[in-house]
Coordinates of C-alpha atoms in Angstrom, one line a residue:
X1 CA 5.2 25.8 -11.9
X2 CA 7.3 28.4 -14.4
X3 CA 9.3 27.3 -17.4
X4 CA 12.7 28.9 -17.2
X5 CA 15.6 28.0 -19.8
X6 CA 13.8 24.7 -21.4
X7 CA 13.0 23.4 -17.9
X8 CA 10.2 24.0 -15.4
X9 CA 10.9 25.4 -11.6
X10 CA 8.5 25.6 -8.6
X11 CA 8.0 29.2 -8.0
X12 CA 6.2 30.8 -4.8
X13 CA 3.7 33.6 -4.9
X14 CA 6.4 36.4 -4.9
X15 CA 8.1 34.5 -7.7
X16 CA 11.0 33.0 -6.2
X17 CA 12.3 29.5 -7.2
X18 CA 11.2 26.9 -4.5
X19 CA 13.8 24.2 -4.0
X20 CA 16.5 23.5 -7.0
X21 CA 15.6 20.8 -8.8
X22 CA 13.9 21.5 -12.4
X23 CA 11.7 19.0 -14.8
X24 CA 11.4 18.3 -18.2
X25 CA 7.6 18.3 -17.9
X26 CA 5.2 18.8 -15.1
X27 CA 1.6 18.1 -14.4
X28 CA -0.2 21.1 -12.4
X29 CA -1.2 20.9 -8.6
X30 CA -4.5 19.9 -7.6
X31 CA -6.0 21.5 -4.2
X32 CA -2.4 21.1 -2.7
X33 CA -1.8 17.6 -3.2
X34 CA 1.2 16.4 -4.5
X35 CA 1.9 17.2 -8.7
X36 CA 3.5 15.1 -11.1
X37 CA 7.1 16.0 -12.3
X38 CA 9.1 14.4 -15.3
X39 CA 12.8 14.0 -15.0
X40 CA 13.4 13.3 -18.9
X41 CA 12.9 9.4 -18.1
X42 CA 10.3 8.6 -15.5
X43 CA 7.5 10.8 -13.4
X44 CA 7.7 11.3 -10.0
X45 CA 5.6 13.4 -7.6
X46 CA 6.8 16.9 -5.6
X47 CA 5.0 18.2 -2.8
X48 CA 4.0 22.1 -3.2
X49 CA 7.5 22.7 -0.6
X50 CA 9.5 21.3 -3.6
X51 CA 10.0 18.2 -1.9
X52 CA 10.4 15.0 -3.6
X53 CA 7.6 12.5 -2.2
X54 CA 7.8 9.4 -4.4
X55 CA 10.8 8.4 -6.4
X56 CA 10.8 8.9 -10.3
X57 CA 9.5 5.4 -11.5
X58 CA 6.4 5.8 -13.3
X59 CA 6.2 5.9 -17.3
X60 CA 3.4 8.6 -17.1
X61 CA 1.9 10.1 -14.4
X62 CA -0.7 12.8 -13.4
X63 CA -1.1 15.1 -10.3
X64 CA -2.7 13.6 -7.4
X65 CA -6.8 14.6 -7.4
X66 CA -8.9 14.0 -4.3
X67 CA -6.4 11.6 -3.2
X68 CA -5.7 9.6 -6.2
X69 CA -3.5 10.0 -9.4
X70 CA -3.8 8.2 -12.5
X71 CA -0.1 6.2 -13.6
X72 CA 1.1 4.5 -16.3
X73 CA 2.3 1.0 -16.8
X74 CA 3.0 -1.1 -19.7
X75 CA 1.1 1.5 -21.5
X76 CA -2.1 1.4 -19.7
X77 CA -3.5 3.4 -16.6
X78 CA -4.7 2.9 -13.2
X79 CA -4.6 4.9 -10.1
X80 CA -2.4 5.2 -6.6
X81 CA -3.4 6.7 -3.4
X82 CA -2.3 9.5 -1.7
X83 CA -1.4 8.2 1.8
X84 CA 1.0 5.4 0.7
X85 CA 1.2 5.6 -3.0
X86 CA 0.1 2.1 -3.7
X87 CA -2.0 0.9 -6.3
X88 CA -5.7 1.6 -5.8
X89 CA -6.6 0.5 -9.2
X90 CA -4.8 -1.8 -11.6
X91 CA -3.3 -0.1 -15.1
X92 CA -5.7 -1.5 -17.3
X93 CA -7.4 1.5 -19.0
X94 CA -6.1 3.1 -22.2
X95 CA -6.7 6.6 -20.2
X96 CA -7.3 7.9 -17.0
X97 CA -9.1 11.7 -15.8
X98 CA -9.1 12.9 -12.4
X99 CA -11.0 11.9 -9.5
X100 CA -13.8 14.3 -8.4
X101 CA -15.1 15.3 -4.9
X102 CA -17.8 12.6 -5.5
X103 CA -15.2 9.8 -5.6
X104 CA -15.2 9.6 -9.9
X105 CA -13.7 9.3 -12.6
X106 CA -13.4 9.0 -16.6
X107 CA -11.6 6.0 -17.7
X108 CA -11.0 5.0 -21.5
X109 CA -11.6 1.2 -22.2
X110 CA -12.2 0.3 -25.7
X111 CA -11.9 3.7 -27.3
X112 CA -15.2 4.5 -25.1
X113 CA -15.0 6.7 -21.7
X114 CA -16.8 4.9 -19.0
X115 CA -17.1 6.5 -15.3
X116 CA -15.9 4.8 -12.5
X117 CA -16.6 5.3 -8.8
X118 CA -15.7 4.5 -5.5
X119 CA -17.9 3.5 -2.9
X120 CA -16.9 3.7 0.9
X121 CA -18.1 1.1 3.2

């Protein structure tokens, strides 16, 4: 992403704009997974080709990391899944960090940070 004229645009390695969209705010790409973009009202997700891969519908959003992205609803945070954008963890935390390669993330609850870990069966 690069900021041009007060808005963010997506650029390629040569500095050429990718797609025609621009955004008020963005969160960086993680490992070529969709990035969170803000249209001035809601957050959505864009892939590295500039294609929107979800609607603008989130009050807050962070980019995908290891298959999950933090989203905000009713001033609380949870996670959605990359494969279908379904809710993976309910929005019940004050804040959420990116998921690690080990399947864990820090979540803020009652002003303290806890470790949330997914176990695959």
